[in-house]
mmCIF file of C-alpha atoms in Angstrom:
data_model
loop_
_atom_site.group_PDB
_atom_site.id
_atom_site.type_symbol
_atom_site.label_atom_id
_atom_site.label_comp_id
_atom_site.label_asym_id
_atom_site.label_seq_id
_atom_site.Cartn_x
_atom_site.Cartn_y
_atom_site.Cartn_z
ATOM 1 C CA MET A 1 0.000 0.000 0.000
ATOM 2 C CA LEU A 2 1.238 3.485 -0.840
ATOM 3 C CA THR A 3 0.082 6.473 1.190
ATOM 4 C CA VAL A 4 0.811 10.080 0.225
ATOM 5 C CA GLN A 5 -0.068 12.866 2.681
ATOM 6 C CA MET A 6 0.436 16.582 2.148
ATOM 7 C CA ASN A 7 -0.309 19.601 4.217
ATOM 8 C CA ASP A 8 -2.633 22.110 2.590
ATOM 9 C CA THR A 9 0.166 24.462 1.522
ATOM 10 C CA ALA A 10 2.022 21.673 -0.310
ATOM 11 C CA ALA A 11 -1.181 20.429 -1.926
ATOM 12 C CA ALA A 12 -2.033 23.931 -3.114
ATOM 13 C CA LEU A 13 1.449 24.610 -4.501
ATOM 14 C CA LEU A 14 1.499 21.286 -6.394
ATOM 15 C CA ASN A 15 -2.137 21.622 -7.527
ATOM 16 C CA ALA A 16 -2.727 18.209 -5.949
ATOM 17 C CA TRP A 17 -6.464 18.830 -5.848
ATOM 18 C CA THR A 18 -6.474 18.257 -9.626
ATOM 19 C CA GLY A 19 -4.222 15.182 -9.539
ATOM 20 C CA LEU A 20 -0.612 14.294 -8.846
ATOM 21 C CA ALA A 21 0.854 15.344 -12.185
ATOM 22 C CA PRO A 22 3.957 16.725 -10.381
ATOM 23 C CA THR A 23 5.052 13.142 -9.662
ATOM 24 C CA ARG A 24 5.768 12.860 -13.375
ATOM 25 C CA THR A 25 8.303 15.628 -13.708
ATOM 26 C CA PRO A 26 8.937 16.418 -17.402
ATOM 27 C CA GLN A 27 12.634 15.521 -17.258
ATOM 28 C CA GLY A 28 12.340 12.949 -14.467
ATOM 29 C CA LEU A 29 14.661 13.158 -11.496
ATOM 30 C CA THR A 30 17.522 15.609 -11.791
ATOM 31 C CA ALA A 31 20.932 14.134 -12.559
ATOM 32 C CA GLY A 32 22.047 14.820 -8.986
ATOM 33 C CA LEU A 33 19.133 12.905 -7.461
ATOM 34 C CA ARG A 34 19.574 10.051 -9.943
ATOM 35 C CA ASP A 35 23.269 9.848 -9.035
ATOM 36 C CA LEU A 36 22.387 9.805 -5.340
ATOM 37 C CA THR A 37 20.232 6.692 -5.789
ATOM 38 C CA VAL A 38 21.978 4.957 -8.709
ATOM 39 C CA ASN A 39 23.195 2.100 -6.494
ATOM 40 C CA GLY A 40 19.907 1.763 -4.649
ATOM 41 C CA ILE A 41 19.287 1.260 -0.956
ATOM 42 C CA THR A 42 20.568 -1.359 1.430
ATOM 43 C CA LEU A 43 20.246 -2.519 5.006
ATOM 44 C CA HIS A 44 22.985 -1.414 7.375
ATOM 45 C CA GLY A 45 22.225 -3.498 10.414
ATOM 46 C CA ASP A 46 18.488 -2.948 10.888
ATOM 47 C CA ALA A 47 18.593 0.486 9.250
ATOM 48 C CA VAL A 48 17.853 1.315 5.620
ATOM 49 C CA VAL A 49 20.332 3.665 3.934
ATOM 50 C CA LEU A 50 21.437 4.625 0.467
ATOM 51 C CA THR A 51 23.953 2.016 -0.702
ATOM 52 C CA ASP A 52 26.586 4.676 -1.392
ATOM 53 C CA THR A 53 26.113 6.050 2.135
ATOM 54 C CA ALA A 54 26.511 2.594 3.707
ATOM 55 C CA ARG A 55 30.037 2.361 2.306
ATOM 56 C CA HIS A 56 31.079 5.294 4.512
ATOM 57 C CA LEU A 57 29.329 4.337 7.759
ATOM 58 C CA ARG A 58 31.209 2.875 10.679
ATOM 59 C CA ASP A 59 28.377 2.389 13.147
ATOM 60 C CA THR A 60 24.854 1.076 12.873
ATOM 61 C CA GLY A 61 23.334 3.805 15.050
ATOM 62 C CA PRO A 62 21.685 5.139 17.000
ATOM 63 C CA GLY A 63 24.749 6.578 18.760
ATOM 64 C CA GLY A 64 23.772 10.039 20.001
ATOM 65 C CA PHE A 65 20.276 9.783 18.477
ATOM 66 C CA ILE A 66 17.166 8.942 20.481
ATOM 67 C CA ASP A 67 16.506 5.765 18.472
ATOM 68 C CA LEU A 68 17.321 3.979 15.212
ATOM 69 C CA THR A 69 14.585 5.833 13.315
ATOM 70 C CA ALA A 70 16.086 9.199 14.265
ATOM 71 C CA TRP A 71 19.525 7.899 13.280
ATOM 72 C CA GLU A 72 18.222 6.837 9.860
ATOM 73 C CA CYS A 73 16.655 10.260 9.344
ATOM 74 C CA GLY A 74 19.971 11.879 10.192
ATOM 75 C CA VAL A 75 21.953 9.652 7.833
ATOM 76 C CA ASN A 76 19.323 9.782 5.082
ATOM 77 C CA SER A 77 18.738 13.537 5.146
ATOM 78 C CA PHE A 78 19.882 16.128 2.640
ATOM 79 C CA HIS A 79 18.968 19.489 1.147
ATOM 80 C CA LEU A 80 17.105 19.150 -2.148
ATOM 81 C CA GLU A 81 18.433 22.486 -3.421
ATOM 82 C CA ASP A 82 21.901 20.900 -3.481
ATOM 83 C CA PHE A 83 20.659 18.500 -6.205
ATOM 84 C CA VAL A 84 17.841 20.398 -7.937
ATOM 85 C CA PRO A 85 18.628 23.496 -10.020
ATOM 86 C CA VAL A 86 16.744 26.254 -8.217
ATOM 87 C CA THR A 87 17.668 29.833 -7.472
ATOM 88 C CA VAL A 88 18.662 30.467 -3.873
ATOM 89 C CA GLU A 89 19.113 34.163 -3.239
ATOM 90 C CA VAL A 90 21.062 35.157 -0.163
ATOM 91 C CA LEU A 91 19.905 38.277 1.653
ATOM 92 C CA ASP A 92 22.299 40.770 3.212
ATOM 93 C CA ASP A 93 21.820 39.079 6.585
ATOM 94 C CA GLY A 94 22.871 35.718 5.100
ATOM 95 C CA GLU A 95 19.337 34.276 5.030
ATOM 96 C CA PRO A 96 18.711 32.116 1.935
ATOM 97 C CA VAL A 97 15.460 32.747 0.029
ATOM 98 C CA ILE A 98 13.799 30.340 -2.395
ATOM 99 C CA ALA A 99 10.881 31.589 -4.503
ATOM 100 C CA GLU A 100 7.513 29.834 -4.339
ATOM 101 C CA ALA A 101 7.835 28.377 -7.859
ATOM 102 C CA ASP A 102 11.220 26.874 -6.991
ATOM 103 C CA GLN A 103 9.765 25.466 -3.754
ATOM 104 C CA GLY A 104 7.213 23.721 -5.970
ATOM 105 C CA LEU A 105 10.024 22.240 -8.052
ATOM 106 C CA LEU A 106 11.774 21.028 -4.888
ATOM 107 C CA LEU A 107 8.539 19.399 -3.701
ATOM 108 C CA ALA A 108 7.873 17.774 -7.084
ATOM 109 C CA GLN A 109 11.421 16.395 -7.272
ATOM 110 C CA GLY A 110 11.219 15.263 -3.640
ATOM 111 C CA LEU A 111 7.921 13.501 -4.271
ATOM 112 C CA ALA A 112 9.300 11.754 -7.361
ATOM 113 C CA LEU A 113 12.395 10.727 -5.382
ATOM 114 C CA ALA A 114 10.232 9.435 -2.523
ATOM 115 C CA LEU A 115 8.237 7.264 -4.907
ATOM 116 C CA HIS A 116 11.512 5.938 -6.342
ATOM 117 C CA ILE A 117 12.949 5.160 -2.878
ATOM 118 C CA CYS A 118 9.696 3.445 -1.853
ATOM 119 C CA HIS A 119 9.792 1.393 -5.067
ATOM 120 C CA LEU A 120 13.367 0.339 -4.262
ATOM 121 C CA GLY A 121 12.191 -0.765 -0.810
ATOM 122 C CA ARG A 122 9.412 -2.862 -2.299
ATOM 123 C CA SER A 123 11.832 -4.448 -4.769
ATOM 124 C CA VAL A 124 13.872 -6.320 -2.143
ATOM 125 C CA GLU A 125 12.864 -9.523 -0.409
ATOM 126 C CA PRO A 126 11.379 -9.185 2.104
ATOM 127 C CA ALA A 127 10.005 -5.794 1.115
ATOM 128 C CA LEU A 128 10.964 -2.860 3.316
ATOM 129 C CA ARG A 129 8.346 -0.507 4.735
ATOM 130 C CA ILE A 130 9.726 2.978 4.159
ATOM 131 C CA ARG A 131 8.613 6.505 5.035
ATOM 132 C CA CYS A 132 9.941 9.505 3.092
ATOM 133 C CA ILE A 133 9.488 13.043 4.389
ATOM 134 C CA VAL A 134 9.789 15.949 1.971
ATOM 135 C CA SER A 135 9.569 19.599 2.927
ATOM 136 C CA ALA A 136 10.148 22.973 1.316
ATOM 137 C CA SER A 137 10.125 26.467 2.706
ATOM 138 C CA THR A 138 11.421 29.886 1.796
ATOM 139 C CA THR A 139 14.902 28.886 3.014
ATOM 140 C CA ASN A 140 15.421 25.268 1.870
ATOM 141 C CA GLY A 141 14.005 21.943 0.803
ATOM 142 C CA THR A 142 14.761 18.753 2.708
ATOM 143 C CA PHE A 143 14.387 15.051 2.028
ATOM 144 C CA ARG A 144 14.805 12.243 4.533
ATOM 145 C CA PHE A 145 13.667 8.656 4.868
ATOM 146 C CA HIS A 146 13.548 5.802 7.367
ATOM 147 C CA ARG A 147 12.073 2.366 7.901
ATOM 148 C CA ILE A 148 8.584 2.376 9.308
ATOM 149 C CA ARG A 149 8.618 1.084 12.879
ATOM 150 C CA ALA A 150 5.653 0.822 15.225
ATOM 151 C CA GLY A 151 5.380 3.891 17.427
ATOM 152 C CA ARG A 152 8.253 5.740 15.713
ATOM 153 C CA GLN A 153 7.969 8.645 13.314
ATOM 154 C CA GLN A 154 9.994 11.740 12.678
ATOM 155 C CA HIS A 155 7.151 14.144 11.961
ATOM 156 C CA HIS A 156 3.956 15.387 13.568
ATOM 157 C CA PRO A 157 0.963 13.394 12.271
ATOM 158 C CA ASP A 158 -1.012 16.599 11.601
ATOM 159 C CA LEU A 159 0.994 17.992 8.693
ATOM 160 C CA ASP A 160 -0.993 21.232 8.726
ATOM 161 C CA ARG A 161 0.750 22.083 12.019
ATOM 162 C CA TYR A 162 3.801 22.840 9.885
ATOM 163 C CA THR A 163 2.843 26.413 9.080
ATOM 164 C CA LEU A 164 6.207 27.521 7.671
ATOM 165 C CA GLU A 165 6.863 24.406 5.582
ATOM 166 C CA LYS A 166 5.128 22.639 2.753
ATOM 167 C CA MET A 167 5.182 18.965 3.828
ATOM 168 C CA ILE A 168 4.721 15.648 2.072
ATOM 169 C CA VAL A 169 4.947 12.237 3.776
ATOM 170 C CA ILE A 170 5.004 9.081 1.670
ATOM 171 C CA ASP A 171 4.645 5.658 3.293
ATOM 172 C CA THR A 172 4.865 2.272 1.705
ATOM 173 C CA GLY A 173 3.711 -0.902 3.313
ATOM 174 C CA SER A 174 4.524 -4.479 2.456
ATOM 175 C CA PRO A 175 3.081 -5.816 -0.811
ATOM 176 C CA SER A 176 0.395 -7.696 1.149
ATOM 177 C CA SER A 177 -0.713 -4.646 3.165
#
């Protein structure tokens, strides 16, 4: 089962009320995001990580993190604007600013990447239950993912509580769920 949730500001920016056309970005994933996932995902202990990331890890978490889910989110977190060509203006005070249209592009690319990561998780045996969290705001766009574990999540369940961020959460269950 695939579940996609968005807060109202993300849904409005992506025109989700008329369908999820943004999941089919005209050029697909950017080269940077494709390169990030070219070798897929893998298990590192009980944690899911990008295969290229696993090659550089020494521990299996959670170390200084509250639990393994938080560790995964830390390891599997990055700024979308580092991989998606958007304009980031820097104000005199050093604050980055991303225009609304570019936030939409970050969300669309993040959503497409989330669907790809979830597909990778379903492609292994046994299938992995994965949650991807995508957000965009006036200052940045972030992407992170983790295995779904009972009682553990790295976001508030009411996405509309995120008033400064446009939020998307994508969950995938096992093929039988």
